[in-house]
PDB file of C-alpha atoms in Angstrom:
ATOM      1  CA  MET A1081      59.216 111.487 -62.224  1.00 50.00           C
ATOM      2  CA  ASN A1082      56.309 113.384 -63.476  1.00 54.00           C
ATOM      3  CA  ARG A1083      57.940 113.609 -66.828  1.00 58.00           C
ATOM      4  CA  HIS A1084      57.923 109.705 -67.277  1.00 61.00           C
ATOM      5  CA  ARG A1085      54.135 109.209 -66.561  1.00 67.00           C
ATOM      6  CA  PRO A1086      52.935 110.621 -69.875  1.00 68.00           C
ATOM      7  CA  LEU A1087      55.340 108.329 -71.681  1.00 71.00           C
ATOM      8  CA  ARG A1088      53.946 105.227 -69.930  1.00 73.00           C
ATOM      9  CA  SER A1089      50.448 106.180 -70.774  1.00 72.00           C
ATOM     10  CA  LEU A1090      51.335 106.596 -74.440  1.00 73.00           C
ATOM     11  CA  ALA A1091      53.006 103.177 -74.480  1.00 72.00           C
ATOM     12  CA  ILE A1092      49.954 101.433 -72.996  1.00 74.00           C
ATOM     13  CA  LEU A1093      47.692 103.130 -75.510  1.00 74.00           C
ATOM     14  CA  ALA A1094      49.990 101.985 -78.338  1.00 73.00           C
ATOM     15  CA  LEU A1095      49.766  98.339 -77.117  1.00 75.00           C
ATOM     16  CA  LEU A1096      45.989  98.237 -77.121  1.00 76.00           C
ATOM     17  CA  PRO A1097      45.598  97.970 -80.922  1.00 76.00           C
ATOM     18  CA  LEU A1098      48.296  95.306 -80.948  1.00 78.00           C
ATOM     19  CA  LEU A1099      46.462  93.254 -78.298  1.00 78.00           C
ATOM     20  CA  GLY A1100      43.256  93.575 -80.263  1.00 78.00           C
ATOM     21  CA  VAL A1101      44.928  92.221 -83.404  1.00 78.00           C
ATOM     22  CA  VAL A1102      46.325  89.264 -81.412  1.00 78.00           C
ATOM     23  CA  PHE A1103      42.916  88.368 -79.990  1.00 78.00           C
ATOM     24  CA  TRP A1104      41.412  88.647 -83.455  1.00 77.00           C
ATOM     25  CA  LEU A1105      43.924  86.277 -84.971  1.00 79.00           C
ATOM     26  CA  THR A1106      43.490  83.843 -82.114  1.00 78.00           C
ATOM     27  CA  ALA A1107      39.730  83.794 -82.711  1.00 75.00           C
ATOM     28  CA  VAL A1108      40.167  83.151 -86.433  1.00 72.00           C
ATOM     29  CA  VAL A1109      42.525  80.266 -85.795  1.00 72.00           C
ATOM     30  CA  ALA A1110      40.306  78.721 -83.158  1.00 67.00           C
ATOM     31  CA  SER A1111      37.282  78.844 -85.412  1.00 67.00           C
ATOM     32  CA  SER A1112      39.078  76.841 -88.069  1.00 64.00           C
ATOM     33  CA  ILE A1113      39.915  73.941 -85.708  1.00 59.00           C
ATOM     34  CA  PRO A1114      37.109  71.180 -85.770  1.00 53.00           C
ATOM     35  CA  SER A1115      37.605  70.244 -82.195  1.00 48.00           C
ATOM     36  CA  LEU A1116      34.849  70.050 -79.527  1.00 45.00           C
ATOM     37  CA  LEU A1117      35.214  70.934 -75.951  1.00 46.00           C
ATOM     38  CA  VAL A1118      32.710  69.332 -73.632  1.00 45.00           C
ATOM     39  CA  VAL A1119      32.213  69.336 -69.924  1.00 44.00           C
ATOM     40  CA  ASP A1120      32.541  65.899 -68.430  1.00 48.00           C
ATOM     41  CA  VAL A1121      30.479  65.270 -65.271  1.00 45.00           C
ATOM     42  CA  ASN A1122      30.941  62.359 -62.964  1.00 47.00           C
ATOM     43  CA  VAL A1123      30.160  61.565 -59.464  1.00 43.00           C
ATOM     44  CA  HIS A1124      33.628  62.681 -58.320  1.00 44.00           C
ATOM     45  CA  GLY A1125      33.561  66.178 -59.803  1.00 44.00           C
ATOM     46  CA  LEU A1126      33.662  68.235 -63.007  1.00 43.00           C
ATOM     47  CA  THR A1127      36.375  67.763 -65.641  1.00 45.00           C
ATOM     48  CA  LEU A1128      36.940  69.057 -69.133  1.00 44.00           C
ATOM     49  CA  ALA A1129      37.513  66.569 -71.920  1.00 44.00           C
ATOM     50  CA  THR A1130      37.789  66.868 -75.641  1.00 47.00           C
ATOM     51  CA  TYR A1131      36.365  64.425 -78.160  1.00 45.00           C
ATOM     52  CA  ALA A1132      38.388  65.826 -81.005  1.00 46.00           C
ATOM     53  CA  GLY A1133      41.065  63.684 -82.565  1.00 46.00           C
ATOM     54  CA  ASP A1134      42.637  60.916 -80.622  1.00 48.00           C
ATOM     55  CA  SER A1135      42.330  62.398 -77.210  1.00 47.00           C
ATOM     56  CA  ALA A1136      43.854  60.173 -74.553  1.00 50.00           C
ATOM     57  CA  GLN A1137      41.521  61.581 -71.903  1.00 49.00           C
ATOM     58  CA  ARG A1138      38.529  59.355 -71.118  1.00 52.00           C
ATOM     59  CA  VAL A1139      35.268  60.484 -69.617  1.00 49.00           C
ATOM     60  CA  ALA A1140      34.586  59.138 -66.171  1.00 48.00           C
ATOM     61  CA  PRO A1141      31.672  56.622 -66.107  1.00 51.00           C
ATOM     62  CA  LEU A1142      28.256  57.961 -65.188  1.00 49.00           C
ATOM     63  CA  SER A1143      26.365  56.697 -62.124  1.00 53.00           C
ATOM     64  CA  LEU A1144      23.676  53.993 -62.725  1.00 60.00           C
ATOM     65  CA  ARG A1145      21.104  56.184 -60.928  1.00 64.00           C
ATOM     66  CA  VAL A1146      21.836  58.995 -63.439  1.00 55.00           C
ATOM     67  CA  LEU A1147      21.312  56.584 -66.366  1.00 57.00           C
ATOM     68  CA  ASP A1148      17.982  55.330 -64.895  1.00 68.00           C
ATOM     69  CA  ASP A1149      16.756  58.891 -64.408  1.00 69.00           C
ATOM     70  CA  ALA A1150      17.738  59.710 -68.000  1.00 62.00           C
ATOM     71  CA  ASN A1151      15.828  56.690 -69.345  1.00 65.00           C
ATOM     72  CA  GLN A1152      12.724  57.554 -67.339  1.00 69.00           C
ATOM     73  CA  ASP A1153      12.874  61.147 -68.548  1.00 64.00           C
ATOM     74  CA  ALA A1154      13.027  59.908 -72.124  1.00 60.00           C
ATOM     75  CA  LEU A1155       9.925  57.699 -71.648  1.00 62.00           C
ATOM     76  CA  LYS A1156       7.757  60.290 -69.843  1.00 58.00           C
ATOM     77  CA  PRO A1157       5.563  62.564 -71.998  1.00 54.00           C
ATOM     78  CA  ALA A1158       6.542  66.126 -72.256  1.00 48.00           C
ATOM     79  CA  MET A1159       5.439  67.980 -69.157  1.00 51.00           C
ATOM     80  CA  PRO A1160       5.392  71.733 -68.788  1.00 51.00           C
ATOM     81  CA  THR A1161       8.502  72.952 -67.074  1.00 50.00           C
ATOM     82  CA  PRO A1162       7.589  74.671 -63.865  1.00 50.00           C
ATOM     83  CA  THR A1163       8.740  78.237 -63.578  1.00 49.00           C
ATOM     84  CA  PRO A1164      11.426  78.651 -60.936  1.00 48.00           C
ATOM     85  CA  GLY A1165      10.056  80.123 -57.778  1.00 48.00           C
ATOM     86  CA  ARG A1166       6.454  79.089 -58.566  1.00 50.00           C
ATOM     87  CA  SER A1167       4.958  75.828 -57.241  1.00 48.00           C
ATOM     88  CA  VAL A1168       2.708  73.810 -59.471  1.00 47.00           C
ATOM     89  CA  ALA A1169      -0.543  72.817 -57.814  1.00 50.00           C
ATOM     90  CA  THR A1170      -1.261  69.115 -57.868  1.00 52.00           C
ATOM     91  CA  PRO A1171      -4.799  68.488 -59.118  1.00 50.00           C
ATOM     92  CA  LYS A1172      -7.052  66.881 -56.480  1.00 53.00           C
ATOM     93  CA  PRO A1173      -9.602  64.207 -57.371  1.00 49.00           C
ATOM     94  CA  ALA A1174     -13.091  65.490 -57.723  1.00 50.00           C
ATOM     95  CA  ALA A1175     -15.196  64.855 -54.648  1.00 48.00           C
ATOM     96  CA  SER A1176     -18.213  62.603 -55.070  1.00 48.00           C
ATOM     97  CA  LEU A1177     -21.546  64.371 -54.689  1.00 49.00           C
ATOM     98  CA  SER A1178     -23.201  61.523 -52.780  1.00 49.00           C
ATOM     99  CA  PRO A1179     -21.516  59.129 -50.362  1.00 51.00           C
ATOM    100  CA  THR A1180     -21.184  55.610 -51.607  1.00 55.00           C
ATOM    101  CA  SER A1181     -22.874  53.178 -49.240  1.00 55.00           C
ATOM    102  CA  THR A1182     -20.951  50.078 -48.363  1.00 58.00           C
ATOM    103  CA  PRO A1183     -23.131  47.021 -49.032  1.00 55.00           C
ATOM    104  CA  ARG A1184     -23.735  44.832 -46.007  1.00 63.00           C
ATOM    105  CA  PRO A1185     -22.906  41.177 -46.330  1.00 58.00           C
ATOM    106  CA  VAL A1186     -25.967  39.071 -47.035  1.00 58.00           C
ATOM    107  CA  PRO A1187     -26.055  35.858 -44.993  1.00 57.00           C
ATOM    108  CA  SER A1188     -26.077  32.864 -47.219  1.00 59.00           C
ATOM    109  CA  PRO A1189     -28.862  30.326 -46.580  1.00 58.00           C
ATOM    110  CA  LEU A1190     -28.015  27.197 -44.720  1.00 59.00           C
ATOM    111  CA  PRO A1191     -27.517  24.173 -46.940  1.00 55.00           C
ATOM    112  CA  THR A1192     -30.592  21.984 -47.255  1.00 54.00           C
ATOM    113  CA  PRO A1193     -29.942  18.270 -46.915  1.00 51.00           C
ATOM    114  CA  SER A1194     -30.523  16.501 -50.173  1.00 55.00           C
ATOM    115  CA  SER A1195     -32.316  13.621 -48.496  1.00 53.00           C
ATOM    116  CA  PRO A1196     -34.492  13.605 -45.354  1.00 55.00           C
ATOM    117  CA  LEU A1197     -32.976  12.288 -42.196  1.00 58.00           C
ATOM    118  CA  PRO A1198     -34.088   8.754 -41.353  1.00 56.00           C
ATOM    119  CA  LEU A1199     -36.751   8.657 -38.665  1.00 60.00           C
ATOM    120  CA  PRO A1200     -36.667   6.012 -35.952  1.00 57.00           C
ATOM    121  CA  THR A1201     -38.959   3.091 -36.670  1.00 53.00           C
ATOM    122  CA  PRO A1202     -41.547   2.736 -33.901  1.00 48.00           C
ATOM    123  CA  SER A1203     -41.528  -0.587 -32.161  1.00 48.00           C
ATOM    124  CA  ALA A1204     -44.435  -2.846 -32.917  1.00 43.00           C
ATOM    125  CA  THR A1205     -47.228  -2.802 -30.341  1.00 47.00           C
ATOM    126  CA  PRO A1206     -49.882  -5.469 -29.879  1.00 57.00           C
ATOM    127  CA  GLY A1207     -53.063  -4.785 -31.809  1.00 75.00           C
ATOM    128  CA  TRP A1208     -56.288  -3.864 -30.100  1.00 85.00           C
ATOM    129  CA  ALA A1209     -59.023  -6.430 -29.527  1.00 88.00           C
ATOM    130  CA  THR A1210     -62.782  -5.959 -29.944  1.00 91.00           C
ATOM    131  CA  ILE A1211     -65.634  -7.037 -27.702  1.00 91.00           C
ATOM    132  CA  ALA A1212     -69.022  -6.714 -29.360  1.00 93.00           C
ATOM    133  CA  GLY A1213     -72.468  -8.095 -28.639  1.00 94.00           C
ATOM    134  CA  GLN A1214     -76.103  -7.416 -27.780  1.00 94.00           C
ATOM    135  CA  VAL A1215     -78.165  -6.703 -24.661  1.00 95.00           C
ATOM    136  CA  ILE A1216     -81.701  -8.150 -24.590  1.00 94.00           C
ATOM    137  CA  ASP A1217     -84.600  -8.656 -22.205  1.00 88.00           C
ATOM    138  CA  SER A1218     -84.334 -12.042 -20.504  1.00 82.00           C
ATOM    139  CA  GLN A1219     -88.070 -12.789 -20.849  1.00 75.00           C
ATOM    140  CA  THR A1220     -89.220 -11.117 -24.046  1.00 80.00           C
ATOM    141  CA  ARG A1221     -85.865 -11.527 -25.871  1.00 87.00           C
ATOM    142  CA  LEU A1222     -86.327  -7.998 -27.192  1.00 91.00           C
ATOM    143  CA  PRO A1223     -83.266  -5.703 -27.563  1.00 94.00           C
ATOM    144  CA  ILE A1224     -82.636  -3.151 -24.836  1.00 93.00           C
ATOM    145  CA  ALA A1225     -81.612   0.252 -26.213  1.00 93.00           C
ATOM    146  CA  GLY A1226     -79.474   2.613 -24.124  1.00 92.00           C
ATOM    147  CA  ALA A1227     -77.976  -0.096 -21.942  1.00 93.00           C
ATOM    148  CA  ALA A1228     -74.539   0.812 -20.550  1.00 94.00           C
ATOM    149  CA  VAL A1229     -71.721  -1.647 -21.229  1.00 94.00           C
ATOM    150  CA  SER A1230     -68.332  -1.143 -19.504  1.00 93.00           C
ATOM    151  CA  VAL A1231     -65.004  -2.988 -19.386  1.00 92.00           C
ATOM    152  CA  ASN A1232     -62.747  -3.490 -16.370  1.00 90.00           C
ATOM    153  CA  PRO A1233     -59.778  -2.964 -16.439  1.00 86.00           C
ATOM    154  CA  GLY A1234     -59.502  -0.261 -19.076  1.00 82.00           C
ATOM    155  CA  GLY A1235     -62.619   1.734 -18.321  1.00 86.00           C
ATOM    156  CA  GLN A1236     -63.969   1.656 -21.888  1.00 89.00           C
ATOM    157  CA  ALA A1237     -67.740   2.130 -22.030  1.00 92.00           C
ATOM    158  CA  ALA A1238     -70.470   2.332 -24.650  1.00 93.00           C
ATOM    159  CA  LEU A1239     -74.257   2.527 -24.956  1.00 94.00           C
ATOM    160  CA  THR A1240     -76.255   0.066 -26.984  1.00 94.00           C
ATOM    161  CA  ASP A1241     -78.008   1.296 -30.119  1.00 95.00           C
ATOM    162  CA  ILE A1242     -81.682   0.840 -31.013  1.00 93.00           C
ATOM    163  CA  ASN A1243     -81.022  -2.817 -31.771  1.00 94.00           C
ATOM    164  CA  GLY A1244     -79.246  -3.379 -28.430  1.00 93.00           C
ATOM    165  CA  ASN A1245     -75.838  -3.770 -30.120  1.00 96.00           C
ATOM    166  CA  PHE A1246     -72.506  -2.468 -28.821  1.00 94.00           C
ATOM    167  CA  SER A1247     -68.789  -2.636 -29.735  1.00 93.00           C
ATOM    168  CA  LEU A1248     -65.728  -1.823 -27.616  1.00 91.00           C
ATOM    169  CA  SER A1249     -61.997  -1.699 -28.410  1.00 90.00           C
ATOM    170  CA  VAL A1250     -60.012  -3.176 -25.532  1.00 89.00           C
ATOM    171  CA  SER A1251     -56.454  -4.214 -24.759  1.00 88.00           C
ATOM    172  CA  PRO A1252     -55.691  -7.887 -25.329  1.00 89.00           C
ATOM    173  CA  GLY A1253     -56.183 -10.028 -22.253  1.00 89.00           C
ATOM    174  CA  THR A1254     -58.903 -10.955 -19.817  1.00 90.00           C
ATOM    175  CA  SER A1255     -61.559  -8.359 -19.008  1.00 89.00           C
ATOM    176  CA  THR A1256     -64.814  -8.238 -17.062  1.00 92.00           C
ATOM    177  CA  VAL A1257     -67.680  -6.834 -19.128  1.00 94.00           C
ATOM    178  CA  THR A1258     -70.750  -5.507 -17.302  1.00 94.00           C
ATOM    179  CA  ALA A1259     -74.112  -4.518 -18.799  1.00 94.00           C
ATOM    180  CA  LYS A1260     -76.879  -2.662 -17.025  1.00 92.00           C
ATOM    181  CA  ALA A1261     -79.973  -0.700 -17.968  1.00 92.00           C
ATOM    182  CA  THR A1262     -82.683   1.338 -16.270  1.00 88.00           C
ATOM    183  CA  GLY A1263     -85.446  -0.976 -14.985  1.00 84.00           C
ATOM    184  CA  TYR A1264     -83.198  -4.016 -15.281  1.00 86.00           C
ATOM    185  CA  GLY A1265     -80.704  -5.789 -13.121  1.00 84.00           C
ATOM    186  CA  SER A1266     -77.035  -5.870 -14.143  1.00 90.00           C
ATOM    187  CA  ALA A1267     -75.098  -8.787 -15.571  1.00 91.00           C
ATOM    188  CA  SER A1268     -71.368  -9.457 -15.953  1.00 92.00           C
ATOM    189  CA  GLN A1269     -69.225 -11.794 -18.038  1.00 92.00           C
ATOM    190  CA  THR A1270     -65.506 -12.556 -18.099  1.00 92.00           C
ATOM    191  CA  VAL A1271     -64.052 -12.385 -21.619  1.00 91.00           C
ATOM    192  CA  THR A1272     -60.524 -13.211 -22.840  1.00 90.00           C
ATOM    193  CA  VAL A1273     -59.423 -11.825 -26.206  1.00 88.00           C
ATOM    194  CA  ASN A1274     -56.174 -11.712 -28.162  1.00 88.00           C
ATOM    195  CA  GLY A1275     -54.760  -8.830 -30.213  1.00 83.00           C
ATOM    196  CA  GLY A1276     -56.754  -8.299 -33.411  1.00 84.00           C
ATOM    197  CA  GLN A1277     -59.451 -10.715 -32.250  1.00 87.00           C
ATOM    198  CA  LYS A1278     -63.198  -9.949 -32.043  1.00 88.00           C
ATOM    199  CA  THR A1279     -65.407 -11.672 -29.455  1.00 90.00           C
ATOM    200  CA  ASN A1280     -69.236 -11.550 -29.373  1.00 92.00           C
ATOM    201  CA  VAL A1281     -71.219 -11.786 -26.130  1.00 93.00           C
ATOM    202  CA  VAL A1282     -74.932 -11.591 -25.314  1.00 94.00           C
ATOM    203  CA  PHE A1283     -76.342 -10.122 -22.117  1.00 94.00           C
ATOM    204  CA  ARG A1284     -79.867 -11.074 -20.939  1.00 92.00           C
ATOM    205  CA  LEU A1285     -81.055  -8.568 -18.390  1.00 89.00           C
ATOM    206  CA  ALA A1286     -83.998  -9.242 -16.108  1.00 80.00           C
ATOM    207  CA  SER A1287     -86.568  -6.551 -15.559  1.00 80.00           C
ATOM    208  CA  VAL A1288     -86.868  -5.481 -11.920  1.00 76.00           C
ATOM    209  CA  THR A1289     -90.624  -5.009 -12.337  1.00 76.00           C
ATOM    210  CA  ALA A1290     -91.237  -8.689 -13.291  1.00 76.00           C
ATOM    211  CA  PHE A1291     -89.843 -10.502 -10.309  1.00 82.00           C
ATOM    212  CA  GLY A1292     -91.344 -13.073  -8.004  1.00 86.00           C
ATOM    213  CA  SER A1293     -89.922 -15.525  -5.529  1.00 90.00           C
ATOM    214  CA  LEU A1294     -89.646 -19.278  -5.323  1.00 93.00           C
ATOM    215  CA  SER A1295     -89.152 -21.348  -2.198  1.00 95.00           C
ATOM    216  CA  GLY A1296     -89.803 -24.902  -1.037  1.00 95.00           C
ATOM    217  CA  SER A1297     -88.634 -27.973   0.850  1.00 95.00           C
ATOM    218  CA  VAL A1298     -87.242 -31.406  -0.039  1.00 96.00           C
ATOM    219  CA  THR A1299     -88.245 -34.483   1.990  1.00 95.00           C
ATOM    220  CA  ASP A1300     -87.939 -38.264   1.931  1.00 94.00           C
ATOM    221  CA  SER A1301     -90.939 -39.741   0.137  1.00 92.00           C
ATOM    222  CA  LEU A1302     -91.334 -42.542   2.729  1.00 92.00           C
ATOM    223  CA  SER A1303     -90.273 -41.090   6.072  1.00 92.00           C
ATOM    224  CA  LYS A1304     -91.175 -37.446   5.253  1.00 92.00           C
ATOM    225  CA  ALA A1305     -87.945 -36.496   6.906  1.00 94.00           C
ATOM    226  CA  PRO A1306     -86.133 -33.418   5.453  1.00 95.00           C
ATOM    227  CA  ILE A1307     -83.209 -34.101   3.142  1.00 94.00           C
ATOM    228  CA  VAL A1308     -80.178 -32.016   4.075  1.00 95.00           C
ATOM    229  CA  GLY A1309     -77.737 -30.942   1.311  1.00 94.00           C
ATOM    230  CA  ALA A1310     -80.033 -31.620  -1.632  1.00 95.00           C
ATOM    231  CA  THR A1311     -79.193 -29.559  -4.753  1.00 96.00           C
ATOM    232  CA  VAL A1312     -81.991 -27.447  -6.257  1.00 95.00           C
ATOM    233  CA  SER A1313     -81.403 -25.890  -9.697  1.00 94.00           C
ATOM    234  CA  LEU A1314     -83.466 -23.606 -11.904  1.00 92.00           C
ATOM    235  CA  SER A1315     -83.193 -23.754 -15.658  1.00 91.00           C
ATOM    236  CA  ASP A1316     -81.919 -20.142 -15.711  1.00 85.00           C
ATOM    237  CA  GLY A1317     -78.767 -21.362 -13.904  1.00 89.00           C
ATOM    238  CA  MET A1318     -79.496 -20.417 -10.305  1.00 91.00           C
ATOM    239  CA  VAL A1319     -78.636 -23.119  -7.756  1.00 94.00           C
ATOM    240  CA  ARG A1320     -79.490 -23.563  -4.095  1.00 94.00           C
ATOM    241  CA  VAL A1321     -78.658 -26.214  -1.437  1.00 95.00           C
ATOM    242  CA  THR A1322     -81.201 -27.291   1.194  1.00 95.00           C
ATOM    243  CA  ASP A1323     -80.473 -26.471   4.831  1.00 95.00           C
ATOM    244  CA  VAL A1324     -80.856 -28.685   7.905  1.00 94.00           C
ATOM    245  CA  ASN A1325     -84.607 -28.428   7.565  1.00 94.00           C
ATOM    246  CA  GLY A1326     -84.538 -29.373   3.868  1.00 94.00           C
ATOM    247  CA  ASN A1327     -85.634 -25.863   2.824  1.00 96.00           C
ATOM    248  CA  PHE A1328     -84.422 -23.732  -0.121  1.00 95.00           C
ATOM    249  CA  SER A1329     -85.340 -20.261  -1.409  1.00 94.00           C
ATOM    250  CA  PHE A1330     -84.900 -18.106  -4.500  1.00 92.00           C
ATOM    251  CA  ALA A1331     -85.697 -14.631  -3.281  1.00 88.00           C
ATOM    252  CA  ILE A1332     -85.758 -12.955  -6.690  1.00 84.00           C
ATOM    253  CA  VAL A1333     -86.882 -14.837  -9.751  1.00 85.00           C
ATOM    254  CA  LEU A1334     -88.118 -13.364 -12.988  1.00 80.00           C
ATOM    255  CA  SER A1335     -91.708 -14.152 -13.705  1.00 83.00           C
ATOM    256  CA  GLY A1336     -92.026 -17.064 -16.066  1.00 85.00           C
ATOM    257  CA  SER A1337     -91.870 -20.799 -16.281  1.00 90.00           C
ATOM    258  CA  TYR A1338     -88.767 -22.755 -15.215  1.00 93.00           C
ATOM    259  CA  THR A1339     -87.660 -26.344 -14.879  1.00 94.00           C
ATOM    260  CA  LEU A1340     -86.745 -27.110 -11.283  1.00 95.00           C
ATOM    261  CA  THR A1341     -84.328 -30.028 -10.788  1.00 95.00           C
ATOM    262  CA  ILE A1342     -83.618 -31.621  -7.371  1.00 95.00           C
ATOM    263  CA  SER A1343     -80.917 -34.206  -6.669  1.00 95.00           C
ATOM    264  CA  ALA A1344     -79.410 -35.772  -3.516  1.00 94.00           C
ATOM    265  CA  VAL A1345     -77.081 -38.603  -2.643  1.00 93.00           C
ATOM    266  CA  GLY A1346     -79.017 -41.886  -2.275  1.00 93.00           C
ATOM    267  CA  TYR A1347     -82.116 -40.460  -3.951  1.00 94.00           C
ATOM    268  CA  VAL A1348     -83.551 -40.460  -7.440  1.00 94.00           C
ATOM    269  CA  THR A1349     -83.167 -37.109  -9.214  1.00 95.00           C
ATOM    270  CA  GLN A1350     -86.489 -35.421  -9.901  1.00 94.00           C
ATOM    271  CA  SER A1351     -87.500 -32.518 -12.210  1.00 94.00           C
ATOM    272  CA  GLN A1352     -90.689 -30.488 -12.441  1.00 93.00           C
ATOM    273  CA  VAL A1353     -91.966 -27.306 -14.074  1.00 94.00           C
ATOM    274  CA  VAL A1354     -92.729 -24.310 -11.894  1.00 93.00           C
ATOM    275  CA  THR A1355     -94.244 -20.934 -12.781  1.00 91.00           C
ATOM    276  CA  VAL A1356     -93.229 -17.728 -11.081  1.00 89.00           C
ATOM    277  CA  LYS A1357     -95.614 -14.809 -11.228  1.00 87.00           C
ATOM    278  CA  THR A1358     -94.748 -11.162 -10.902  1.00 81.00           C
ATOM    279  CA  GLY A1359     -95.016 -10.036  -7.292  1.00 80.00           C
ATOM    280  CA  HIS A1360     -95.934 -13.470  -6.045  1.00 86.00           C
ATOM    281  CA  ALA A1361     -94.077 -15.956  -3.835  1.00 90.00           C
ATOM    282  CA  THR A1362     -94.264 -19.426  -5.303  1.00 92.00           C
ATOM    283  CA  SER A1363     -93.781 -22.389  -2.976  1.00 93.00           C
ATOM    284  CA  VAL A1364     -93.224 -26.042  -3.902  1.00 94.00           C
ATOM    285  CA  GLN A1365     -92.903 -29.288  -1.962  1.00 94.00           C
ATOM    286  CA  ILE A1366     -90.739 -32.044  -3.412  1.00 93.00           C
ATOM    287  CA  SER A1367     -90.407 -35.655  -2.230  1.00 93.00           C
ATOM    288  CA  LEU A1368     -87.522 -37.804  -3.361  1.00 94.00           C
ATOM    289  CA  ALA A1369     -87.569 -41.571  -3.524  1.00 93.00           C
ATOM    290  CA  ARG A1370     -84.619 -43.621  -2.358  1.00 91.00           C
ATOM    291  CA  THR A1371     -82.535 -45.421  -4.945  1.00 87.00           C
TER     292      THR A1371
END
């Protein structure tokens, strides 16, 4: 048994050069063949295929995702290949030194109407009327300055100027106008005016310091009996009627000369001039004749 072991060893050693020659020949033959061995990869696994000659083996089709990735890799610029085991730091955007303020919205102005809005037309009102005139002394006919003239209703009032003139704006209609002055009696007039109209009036005021009185009686010229109900008028407009005794009286009469007129039913009307003096009582006796 031990005698056969050295023989086996010598046989193996003798085969080694022969195996080397076989491998060498195989390599020479393989290098002369223009065939190409490639590794075919598909989604189902790995296969070997040759493209030499008319090989009947066909490469399995590639996945569409693999083709898209290959196209994208071909379009991308060359990037440095990261070293295995070392992560590549992704560059961060540089931080801004100062914060950017967000602008606040600016309110837009309200639209202005191109044309003004129409205003309501006021309704027409009646125009004002005017009452104007003069205040004078009843005896001297001189103007009275500073006389107060008022209107009722309405309450408008004015003072006369140096010439005794006045002017008042009043509402259209009928008004009572009163004039009075210091040292004089008052006088009133009723005036009717229309809108836009001007009316002139004259006031003759009597001085309170130039008054007298006038009184008398009226009798029948034949029987001397008193005449009851006779009318006695002064030329300034004052009128009296005789009483049962035929008497009449004007308690306050401005000094001056007047025409006294007496009339009665069944008698002839008679007129005569009388003079009234300041502070004096003037008395007259009048006899009427029958008709």
